[in-house]
Short mmCIF file of C-alpha atoms and ligand atoms in Angstrom, two decimals:
data_model
loop_
_atom_site.label_atom_id
_atom_site.label_comp_id
_atom_site.label_asym_id
_atom_site.label_seq_id
_atom_site.Cartn_x
_atom_site.Cartn_y
_atom_site.Cartn_z
CA UNK N 1 29.33 -28.67 9.50
CA UNK N 2 29.20 -25.88 12.08
CA UNK N 3 26.04 -25.74 14.11
CA UNK N 4 23.87 -22.86 13.07
CA UNK N 5 20.88 -21.83 15.12
CA UNK N 6 17.38 -21.11 13.88
CA UNK N 7 14.84 -19.21 15.96
CA UNK N 8 11.21 -18.97 14.81
CA UNK N 9 8.33 -16.95 16.23
CA UNK N 10 4.94 -18.28 15.16
CA UNK N 11 1.83 -16.14 14.83
CA UNK N 12 -1.74 -16.84 13.78
CA UNK N 13 -3.36 -20.23 13.43
CA UNK N 14 -2.54 -23.84 14.23
CA UNK N 15 -1.60 -24.31 10.59
CA UNK N 16 1.29 -21.93 11.17
CA UNK N 17 2.38 -23.91 14.21
CA UNK N 18 2.43 -26.97 11.98
CA UNK N 19 4.29 -25.10 9.20
CA UNK N 20 6.93 -23.94 11.68
CA UNK N 21 7.56 -27.61 12.51
CA UNK N 22 7.99 -28.32 8.79
CA UNK N 23 10.46 -25.42 8.47
CA UNK N 24 12.55 -26.71 11.40
CA UNK N 25 12.65 -30.10 9.69
CA UNK N 26 13.73 -28.69 6.32
CA UNK N 27 16.37 -26.50 7.92
CA UNK N 28 17.65 -29.30 10.18
CA UNK N 29 18.74 -31.20 7.05
CA UNK N 30 20.95 -28.21 6.26
CA UNK N 31 22.59 -28.02 9.67
CA UNK N 32 20.28 -25.59 11.43
CA UNK N 33 19.41 -26.46 14.98
CA UNK N 34 16.33 -25.14 16.74
CA UNK N 35 16.84 -22.55 19.45
CA UNK N 36 14.35 -20.75 21.67
CA UNK N 37 16.94 -18.10 22.51
CA UNK N 38 16.85 -15.22 20.05
CA UNK N 39 20.28 -13.99 21.16
CA UNK N 40 21.83 -17.27 19.93
CA UNK N 41 20.10 -17.28 16.56
CA UNK N 42 21.90 -17.16 13.21
CA UNK N 43 18.52 -16.89 11.51
CA UNK N 44 15.43 -15.25 13.01
CA UNK N 45 12.14 -16.02 11.26
CA UNK N 46 8.63 -14.77 11.95
CA UNK N 47 5.96 -17.13 10.62
CA UNK N 48 3.17 -14.64 10.07
CA UNK N 49 -0.58 -14.23 9.71
CA UNK N 50 -2.50 -11.74 7.55
CA UNK N 51 -6.04 -12.52 8.54
CA UNK N 52 -6.64 -9.17 10.28
CA UNK N 53 -4.74 -5.93 10.11
CA UNK N 54 -3.71 -6.05 13.78
CA UNK N 55 -1.95 -9.38 13.14
CA UNK N 56 0.27 -7.63 10.60
CA UNK N 57 0.86 -4.55 12.75
CA UNK N 58 2.25 -6.80 15.46
CA UNK N 59 4.85 -8.16 13.04
CA UNK N 60 6.08 -4.65 12.20
CA UNK N 61 6.63 -4.24 15.94
CA UNK N 62 8.64 -7.47 16.04
CA UNK N 63 10.75 -6.32 13.07
CA UNK N 64 11.99 -3.43 15.23
CA UNK N 65 13.08 -5.91 17.90
CA UNK N 66 14.81 -8.12 15.33
CA UNK N 67 16.58 -5.04 13.91
CA UNK N 68 18.03 -4.31 17.36
CA UNK N 69 19.28 -7.88 17.56
CA UNK N 70 20.86 -7.50 14.15
CA UNK N 71 22.56 -4.27 15.14
CA UNK N 72 24.39 -6.16 17.86
CA UNK N 73 25.20 -9.14 15.63
CA UNK N 74 25.32 -7.85 12.04
CA UNK N 75 25.82 -11.25 10.38
CA UNK N 76 22.42 -12.65 11.32
CA UNK N 77 19.52 -13.14 8.90
CA UNK N 78 15.97 -11.92 9.51
CA UNK N 79 13.11 -13.45 7.52
CA UNK N 80 9.36 -13.04 7.20
CA UNK N 81 7.60 -16.23 6.13
CA UNK N 82 3.95 -17.28 5.88
CA UNK N 83 0.86 -15.36 4.88
CA UNK N 84 2.17 -11.83 5.34
CA UNK N 85 5.19 -12.69 3.18
CA UNK N 86 2.83 -13.95 0.49
CA UNK N 87 0.52 -10.94 0.70
CA UNK N 88 3.10 -8.16 0.77
CA UNK N 89 5.91 -9.76 -1.23
CA UNK N 90 8.66 -7.28 -2.28
CA UNK N 91 7.00 -4.48 -0.29
CA UNK N 92 8.34 -6.15 2.86
CA UNK N 93 11.88 -5.47 1.66
CA UNK N 94 11.29 -1.69 1.61
CA UNK N 95 11.86 -1.47 5.35
CA UNK N 96 15.44 -2.66 4.82
CA UNK N 97 14.96 -4.85 7.88
CA UNK N 98 14.20 -8.11 6.12
CA UNK N 99 16.66 -10.49 4.38
CA UNK N 100 14.27 -13.30 3.42
CA UNK N 101 10.64 -13.25 2.30
CA UNK N 102 9.15 -16.73 1.78
CA UNK N 103 5.51 -17.68 1.20
CA UNK N 104 3.73 -20.76 2.58
CA UNK N 105 4.55 -22.97 -0.43
CA UNK N 106 8.26 -22.15 -0.70
CA UNK N 107 9.70 -23.50 2.54
CA UNK N 108 11.77 -26.11 0.73
CA UNK N 109 13.78 -23.25 -0.73
CA UNK N 110 14.57 -21.63 2.65
CA UNK N 111 18.05 -23.22 2.99
CA UNK N 112 19.11 -21.95 -0.44
CA UNK N 113 17.55 -18.53 0.18
CA UNK N 114 19.50 -18.29 3.45
CA UNK N 115 22.66 -19.36 1.63
CA UNK N 116 22.21 -16.65 -1.01
CA UNK N 117 21.60 -13.71 1.35
CA UNK N 118 24.31 -11.01 1.20
CA UNK N 119 24.31 -7.49 2.63
CA UNK N 120 21.95 -5.49 0.45
CA UNK N 121 20.82 -8.61 -1.41
CA UNK N 122 17.68 -9.96 0.24
CA UNK N 123 16.08 -13.12 -1.16
CA UNK N 124 12.43 -13.73 -1.96
CA UNK N 125 10.30 -16.72 -3.00
CA UNK N 126 6.52 -16.29 -2.93
CA UNK N 127 5.52 -18.80 -5.61
CA UNK N 128 2.30 -20.59 -4.78
CA UNK N 129 1.93 -24.21 -5.77
CA UNK N 130 -0.94 -26.50 -6.77
CA UNK N 131 0.86 -29.58 -5.44
CA UNK N 132 3.00 -28.73 -2.43
CA UNK N 133 1.75 -30.44 0.76
CA UNK N 134 5.14 -31.16 2.40
CA UNK N 135 3.78 -34.73 2.57
CA UNK N 136 7.20 -36.38 2.84
CA UNK N 137 8.58 -34.08 5.54
CA UNK N 138 8.53 -35.32 9.10
CA UNK N 139 7.93 -32.24 11.23
CA UNK N 140 10.18 -31.41 14.17
CA UNK N 141 7.63 -31.35 16.99
CA UNK N 142 7.64 -28.14 19.00
CA UNK N 143 4.94 -28.91 21.55
CA UNK N 144 6.20 -28.82 25.10
CA UNK N 145 5.09 -32.17 26.53
CA UNK N 146 5.10 -34.79 23.76
CA UNK N 147 1.40 -35.55 24.21
CA UNK N 148 -0.46 -33.68 21.50
CA UNK N 149 0.57 -32.99 17.88
CA UNK N 150 -0.79 -31.24 14.82
CA UNK N 151 -0.92 -33.09 11.50
CA UNK N 152 -1.55 -31.06 8.39
CA UNK N 153 -3.86 -32.94 5.97
CA UNK N 154 -4.37 -30.30 3.28
CA UNK N 155 -3.31 -26.78 2.32
CA UNK N 156 -4.95 -23.74 0.79
CA UNK N 157 -8.62 -22.92 0.44
CA UNK N 158 -10.99 -22.79 -2.54
CA UNK N 159 -13.89 -21.08 -0.88
CA UNK N 160 -13.25 -17.38 -1.41
CA UNK N 161 -15.36 -16.09 1.46
CA UNK N 162 -15.55 -12.41 0.62
CA UNK N 163 -13.76 -11.08 3.74
CA UNK N 164 -10.94 -13.58 3.77
CA UNK N 165 -7.37 -13.14 2.59
CA UNK N 166 -6.44 -16.81 2.97
CA UNK N 167 -7.15 -17.95 -0.61
CA UNK N 168 -4.70 -15.26 -1.76
CA UNK N 169 -2.00 -16.05 0.79
CA UNK N 170 -2.24 -19.82 0.87
CA UNK N 171 -3.45 -20.51 -2.63
CA UNK N 172 -5.61 -23.27 -4.02
CA UNK N 173 -6.77 -26.20 -1.98
CA UNK N 174 -4.88 -29.48 -2.23
CA UNK N 175 -5.10 -32.62 -0.14
CA UNK N 176 -2.23 -34.67 1.16
CA UNK N 177 -1.81 -38.38 0.36
CA UNK N 178 -3.70 -40.24 3.14
CA UNK N 179 -1.02 -42.93 3.38
CA UNK N 180 1.58 -40.33 4.35
CA UNK N 181 -0.86 -38.97 6.94
CA UNK N 182 -1.48 -42.39 8.50
CA UNK N 183 2.27 -43.10 8.47
CA UNK N 184 2.93 -39.84 10.29
CA UNK N 185 0.24 -40.65 12.86
CA UNK N 186 1.67 -44.17 13.42
CA UNK N 187 5.07 -42.62 14.07
CA UNK N 188 3.55 -40.18 16.56
CA UNK N 189 1.89 -43.06 18.40
CA UNK N 190 5.19 -44.96 18.46
CA UNK N 191 6.84 -41.84 19.90
CA UNK N 192 4.28 -41.77 22.74
CA UNK N 193 1.87 -39.11 21.46
CA UNK N 194 -1.69 -39.51 22.69
CA UNK N 195 -3.59 -36.92 20.66
CA UNK N 196 -3.47 -35.65 17.08
CA UNK N 197 -5.32 -32.72 15.55
CA UNK N 198 -5.85 -32.98 11.80
CA UNK N 199 -5.53 -29.54 10.26
CA UNK N 200 -6.90 -27.87 7.15
CA UNK N 201 -8.66 -24.61 6.27
CA UNK N 202 -11.72 -26.64 5.31
CA UNK N 203 -11.22 -30.26 6.33
CA UNK N 204 -14.63 -31.35 5.02
CA UNK N 205 -13.50 -30.87 1.45
CA UNK N 206 -10.49 -33.18 1.91
CA UNK N 207 -10.40 -35.55 -1.04
CA UNK N 208 -7.84 -38.01 -2.38
CA UNK N 209 -8.13 -40.34 -5.33
CA UNK N 210 -5.69 -43.01 -6.47
CA UNK N 211 -5.59 -46.59 -7.82
CA UNK N 212 -6.87 -47.96 -4.51
CA UNK N 213 -9.97 -45.72 -4.51
CA UNK N 214 -11.34 -42.47 -3.11
CA UNK N 215 -10.76 -41.13 0.37
CA UNK N 216 -12.95 -38.32 1.73
CA UNK N 217 -12.56 -36.65 5.11
CA UNK N 218 -14.84 -39.09 6.92
CA UNK N 219 -12.79 -42.00 5.51
CA UNK N 220 -9.54 -40.32 6.53
CA UNK N 221 -10.81 -39.60 10.02
CA UNK N 222 -11.80 -43.25 10.42
CA UNK N 223 -8.38 -44.40 9.15
CA UNK N 224 -6.59 -42.16 11.64
CA UNK N 225 -8.88 -43.06 14.54
CA UNK N 226 -8.35 -46.77 13.80
CA UNK N 227 -4.56 -46.45 14.10
CA UNK N 228 -4.97 -46.93 17.85
CA UNK N 229 -8.09 -46.79 20.06
CA UNK N 230 -6.19 -44.96 22.79
CA UNK N 231 -5.14 -42.18 20.42
CA UNK N 232 -7.41 -39.15 20.59
CA UNK N 233 -8.26 -37.53 17.29
CA UNK N 234 -9.37 -33.93 16.82
CA UNK N 235 -9.72 -31.87 13.67
CA UNK N 236 -10.12 -28.27 12.56
CA UNK N 237 -11.72 -26.49 10.72
CA UNK N 238 -15.10 -27.65 9.43
CA UNK N 239 -17.22 -25.64 7.01
CA UNK N 240 -20.98 -25.63 7.70
CA UNK N 241 -21.79 -25.99 4.01
CA UNK N 242 -19.60 -29.11 3.67
CA UNK N 243 -19.85 -31.02 6.96
CA UNK N 244 -21.53 -34.25 5.92
CA UNK N 245 -23.85 -36.71 7.65
CA UNK N 246 -21.23 -39.36 6.95
CA UNK N 247 -18.61 -37.33 8.84
CA UNK N 248 -20.88 -36.77 11.84
CA UNK N 249 -21.84 -40.46 11.89
CA UNK N 250 -18.18 -41.50 11.61
CA UNK N 251 -17.38 -39.35 14.65
CA UNK N 252 -20.28 -40.85 16.57
CA UNK N 253 -19.12 -44.39 15.74
CA UNK N 254 -15.68 -43.97 17.34
CA UNK N 255 -15.17 -43.01 20.96
CA UNK N 256 -11.61 -41.79 20.35
CA UNK N 257 -12.74 -39.04 17.94
CA UNK N 258 -13.17 -36.13 20.32
CA UNK N 259 -16.59 -34.67 20.93
CA UNK N 260 -15.93 -31.16 19.75
CA UNK N 261 -16.66 -29.54 16.39
CA UNK N 262 -15.42 -26.11 15.45
CA UNK N 263 -18.10 -24.84 13.08
CA UNK N 264 -17.55 -21.16 12.23
CA UNK N 265 -20.88 -19.43 11.75
CA UNK N 266 -19.49 -15.88 11.15
CA UNK N 267 -22.97 -14.31 11.29
CA UNK N 268 -26.55 -15.25 12.11
CA UNK N 269 -28.03 -13.08 9.37
CA UNK N 270 -28.83 -14.61 5.98
CA UNK N 271 -28.20 -11.26 4.32
CA UNK N 272 -24.69 -11.09 5.81
CA UNK N 273 -23.97 -14.78 5.09
CA UNK N 274 -24.85 -14.18 1.45
CA UNK N 275 -22.60 -11.14 1.30
CA UNK N 276 -19.82 -13.01 3.05
CA UNK N 277 -20.21 -15.66 0.35
CA UNK N 278 -20.48 -18.41 2.93
CA UNK N 279 -22.96 -20.33 0.78
CA UNK N 280 -25.22 -21.57 3.60
CA UNK N 281 -28.20 -20.06 5.37
CA UNK N 282 -29.00 -19.75 9.03
CA UNK N 283 -31.54 -22.55 8.61
CA UNK N 284 -28.96 -24.85 6.97
CA UNK N 285 -26.48 -24.12 9.74
CA UNK N 286 -29.02 -24.91 12.46
CA UNK N 287 -29.87 -28.12 10.60
CA UNK N 288 -26.21 -29.19 10.81
CA UNK N 289 -26.18 -28.39 14.53
CA UNK N 290 -29.36 -30.47 14.99
CA UNK N 291 -27.73 -33.43 13.21
CA UNK N 292 -24.62 -33.17 15.42
CA UNK N 293 -26.77 -33.01 18.56
CA UNK N 294 -28.86 -35.99 17.43
CA UNK N 295 -25.82 -38.21 16.81
CA UNK N 296 -23.69 -36.90 19.69
CA UNK N 297 -25.68 -35.12 22.42
CA UNK N 298 -22.44 -34.60 24.37
CA UNK N 299 -20.56 -32.91 21.49
CA UNK N 300 -19.26 -29.39 22.12
CA UNK N 301 -19.80 -26.89 19.31
CA UNK N 302 -17.49 -23.90 18.99
CA UNK N 303 -17.47 -21.10 16.46
CA UNK N 304 -15.95 -17.99 14.89
CA UNK N 305 -17.94 -14.75 14.66
CA UNK N 306 -17.27 -11.53 12.79
CA UNK N 307 -18.86 -8.32 14.11
CA UNK N 308 -19.52 -5.34 11.86
CA UNK N 309 -19.10 -6.78 8.37
CA UNK N 310 -19.94 -4.42 5.50
CA UNK N 311 -23.43 -2.86 5.78
CA UNK N 312 -24.31 -4.89 8.90
CA UNK N 313 -27.45 -3.41 10.51
CA UNK N 314 -28.65 -3.61 14.10
CA UNK N 315 -31.06 -6.35 12.97
CA UNK N 316 -28.25 -8.38 11.36
CA UNK N 317 -26.30 -8.04 14.61
CA UNK N 318 -29.34 -9.19 16.64
CA UNK N 319 -29.58 -12.21 14.33
CA UNK N 320 -26.00 -13.08 15.30
CA UNK N 321 -26.82 -12.78 19.00
CA UNK N 322 -29.91 -14.94 18.55
CA UNK N 323 -28.13 -17.74 16.67
CA UNK N 324 -25.52 -17.78 19.45
CA UNK N 325 -28.32 -18.26 22.00
CA UNK N 326 -30.00 -20.87 19.86
CA UNK N 327 -26.86 -22.98 19.45
CA UNK N 328 -25.51 -22.26 22.95
CA UNK N 329 -21.87 -22.26 21.85
CA UNK N 330 -19.39 -23.82 24.25
CA UNK N 331 -16.65 -21.50 23.04
CA UNK N 332 -16.19 -18.81 20.40
CA UNK N 333 -13.44 -16.80 18.72
CA UNK N 334 -14.87 -13.35 18.13
CA UNK N 335 -13.52 -10.60 15.86
CA UNK N 336 -14.29 -7.18 14.46
CA UNK N 337 -14.34 -7.11 10.70
CA UNK N 338 -10.99 -5.95 9.34
CA UNK N 339 -10.90 -5.10 5.65
CA UNK N 340 -8.17 -6.99 3.80
CA UNK N 341 -6.85 -5.49 0.58
CA UNK N 342 -7.63 -7.50 -2.55
CA UNK N 343 -10.48 -9.56 -1.11
CA UNK N 344 -13.93 -9.64 -2.76
CA UNK N 345 -15.36 -7.56 0.08
CA UNK N 346 -12.62 -4.93 -0.16
CA UNK N 347 -13.24 -4.64 -3.89
CA UNK N 348 -17.04 -4.64 -3.79
CA UNK N 349 -18.38 -3.37 -0.47
CA UNK N 350 -17.52 -0.29 1.57
CA UNK N 351 -16.25 -1.01 5.09
CA UNK N 352 -19.05 1.20 6.40
CA UNK N 353 -19.80 0.12 9.96
CA UNK N 354 -18.31 2.82 12.22
CA UNK N 355 -15.41 1.56 14.40
CA UNK N 356 -17.24 2.40 17.64
CA UNK N 357 -20.29 0.47 16.42
CA UNK N 358 -18.12 -2.53 15.55
CA UNK N 359 -16.55 -2.39 18.98
CA UNK N 360 -19.90 -2.12 20.76
CA UNK N 361 -21.34 -5.03 18.79
CA UNK N 362 -18.25 -7.15 19.42
CA UNK N 363 -18.50 -6.39 23.13
CA UNK N 364 -22.14 -7.49 23.15
CA UNK N 365 -21.13 -10.71 21.38
CA UNK N 366 -18.30 -11.32 23.89
CA UNK N 367 -20.56 -10.62 26.84
CA UNK N 368 -23.18 -13.05 25.55
CA UNK N 369 -20.53 -15.72 24.88
CA UNK N 370 -19.18 -15.34 28.42
CA UNK N 371 -22.64 -16.20 29.71
CA UNK N 372 -23.13 -19.06 27.23
CA UNK N 373 -19.68 -20.49 28.06
CA UNK N 374 -20.42 -20.38 31.78
CA UNK N 375 -23.84 -22.00 31.26
CA UNK N 376 -22.22 -24.71 29.16
CA UNK N 377 -19.66 -25.39 31.90
CA UNK N 378 -22.39 -25.44 34.57
CA UNK N 379 -24.20 -28.15 32.60
CA UNK N 380 -21.07 -30.31 33.02
CA UNK N 381 -20.97 -30.02 36.82
CA UNK N 382 -21.62 -33.48 38.29
CA UNK N 383 -20.49 -35.30 35.12
CA UNK N 384 -17.53 -37.66 34.87
CA UNK N 385 -14.96 -37.19 32.10
CA UNK N 386 -11.85 -38.93 30.86
CA UNK N 387 -9.08 -36.37 30.77
CA UNK N 388 -5.77 -36.56 28.92
CA UNK N 389 -3.24 -35.04 31.33
CA UNK N 390 -1.20 -32.18 29.85
CA UNK N 391 0.85 -31.34 32.95
CA UNK N 392 0.78 -29.21 36.10
CA UNK N 393 -1.97 -26.60 36.22
CA UNK N 394 -1.04 -22.93 35.92
CA UNK N 395 -2.24 -22.17 39.43
CA UNK N 396 -0.68 -24.83 41.59
CA UNK N 397 2.05 -27.48 41.51
CA UNK N 398 -0.28 -29.84 43.39
CA UNK N 399 -2.81 -29.73 40.55
CA UNK N 400 -2.79 -31.24 37.10
CA UNK N 401 -4.67 -30.02 34.07
CA UNK N 402 -5.87 -31.61 30.88
CA UNK N 403 -8.75 -31.64 28.45
CA UNK N 404 -11.93 -33.66 28.35
CA UNK N 405 -13.07 -35.06 25.01
CA UNK N 406 -15.24 -31.94 24.56
CA UNK N 407 -12.02 -29.88 24.73
CA UNK N 408 -12.82 -28.22 28.05
CA UNK N 409 -9.90 -27.59 30.37
CA UNK N 410 -10.15 -29.57 33.62
CA UNK N 411 -8.01 -29.00 36.74
CA UNK N 412 -7.79 -31.41 39.67
CA UNK N 413 -5.53 -32.15 42.67
CA UNK N 414 -3.24 -35.05 41.72
CA UNK N 415 0.34 -35.93 42.67
CA UNK N 416 0.46 -39.31 40.98
CA UNK N 417 -0.24 -38.95 37.29
CA UNK N 418 1.82 -37.26 34.61
CA UNK N 419 1.49 -35.76 31.14
CA UNK N 420 0.11 -38.29 28.69
CA UNK N 421 -1.90 -40.31 31.25
CA UNK N 422 -5.65 -40.73 30.93
CA UNK N 423 -7.53 -40.11 34.19
CA UNK N 424 -11.16 -40.16 35.20
CA UNK N 425 -12.45 -37.02 36.91
CA UNK N 426 -15.73 -35.73 38.30
CA UNK N 427 -16.65 -32.08 37.80
CA UNK N 428 -17.30 -30.34 41.14
CA UNK N 429 -17.69 -26.73 40.02
CA UNK N 430 -16.59 -24.39 37.25
CA UNK N 431 -15.53 -20.95 36.13
CA UNK N 432 -16.26 -19.62 32.65
CA UNK N 433 -12.91 -21.02 31.45
CA UNK N 434 -12.27 -24.15 33.52
CA UNK N 435 -13.92 -27.21 35.04
CA UNK N 436 -12.80 -27.75 38.64
CA UNK N 437 -12.65 -31.51 39.20
CA UNK N 438 -11.55 -34.37 41.47
CA UNK N 439 -10.12 -37.75 40.55
CA UNK N 440 -12.60 -40.62 40.67
N1 LIG U 1 -11.84 -9.66 9.54
C1 LIG U 1 -12.17 -10.21 10.73
N2 LIG U 1 -12.16 -11.53 10.97
C2 LIG U 1 -11.79 -12.35 9.96
N3 LIG U 1 -11.70 -13.69 9.89
C3 LIG U 1 -11.31 -14.00 8.65
N4 LIG U 1 -11.12 -12.90 7.91
C4 LIG U 1 -11.44 -11.84 8.70
C5 LIG U 1 -11.47 -10.45 8.50
N5 LIG U 1 -11.15 -9.89 7.33
C6 LIG U 1 -12.05 -14.59 11.01
C7 LIG U 1 -13.15 -15.55 10.62
C8 LIG U 1 -12.40 -16.85 10.46
C9 LIG U 1 -11.31 -16.69 11.50
C10 LIG U 1 -10.17 -17.62 11.33
O1 LIG U 1 -10.93 -15.34 11.35
O2 LIG U 1 -14.07 -15.62 11.68
O3 LIG U 1 -13.21 -17.98 10.70
FE1 LIG U 2 -11.09 -17.95 4.50
FE2 LIG U 2 -13.50 -18.97 4.03
FE3 LIG U 2 -11.30 -20.36 3.34
FE4 LIG U 2 -11.92 -20.03 5.91
S1 LIG U 2 -13.16 -21.14 4.41
S2 LIG U 2 -9.88 -19.77 4.97
S3 LIG U 2 -12.81 -18.01 5.97
S4 LIG U 2 -11.95 -18.41 2.47
#
């Protein structure tokens, strides 16, 4: 079979990074080799995200670039896969610039879709599934240094938060057989990987049942952590309404489960949380934070925040600022509300916070988080951390960088160690983004 080359650009979340690795694996079985050079590609795919409008606008920009490539080499195939494919379906074909549209549950059909493409005959598969988890597919790892890998443990989401398009683009929640997860992790360890991140839209609702019993997320986390004590285990994303005492206690009981929990709060106002359909209150959220702090005082807590959701008042916004202060987030992803067609919010609530008000509130949130992040880093000055080396630092060839268990980036002068080594460092000083360290 002739070698054909597949080039994929990945946008959006870690789940998409993981899906891209699944696509490479599926396509490899049909003779497609991975390339990072678009000018060599027989197929160009964009694995897309629909979570905010600007994510989709960016893809339209990329389609122009792909069209230029296709003009020079008319035989090549251009495809949109992932959430935007699922959301827009046939409408994506109107541009005339797309040959394949494939949703998140139809990647097994990509080889046959590619086979069937003819000029003027684009191919589309956007069927969602209740079963597909790609459990049997061994992903082609695309990380640069062979140290850290993503492992998808479930797909879809059943929560229907009112602002979120994900339940429509990724379908219903389903968990992956834990034995296939542990097998994949064992293989990663055998291949020299030192860190895995277990991925799901809402990992706390992971659940598997078979003849040998029930497995919830805490059980799964323990199974994965017990594969090897020198393997670091991370996970994302938790949901405040579902994160259990058992999960927090399981983390605390194993040193190789990293001390960082991503716990999206979205808003500090009960009125907004209700409207967002998050199904927890500010008080409940703070109770979960207190439990985490009690079991693991050194655990970082990070979050997602949306500014300017429907009908948000100045008081609601102040409630968000105050919960940020109260928790003292180590890191946050912060967004302006972007109305997504078809969601509960788009159908029921006007998007009525003026754009300049959204921007101003977001800026206040970012400014506060910059201070909180710096304060959090300053609290670490003087401490000693074990760091998993990722490679040379961005700034200097004489420095290495890597993350502490709490996920903070550490840089330190070192000419001896290499990616994948564990080293002990002491924090000397910090910026808002980095801990400046020395080897100890
Ligand atoms: N507008 C802005 N931000 C959103 N998010 C999800 N949907 C929207 C939206 N419509 C944010 C949430 C979520 C993160 C992944 O993206 O904060 O946790
Ligand atoms: Fe969207 Fe809510 Fe599911 Fe997250 S938990 S993917 S915000 S519906």
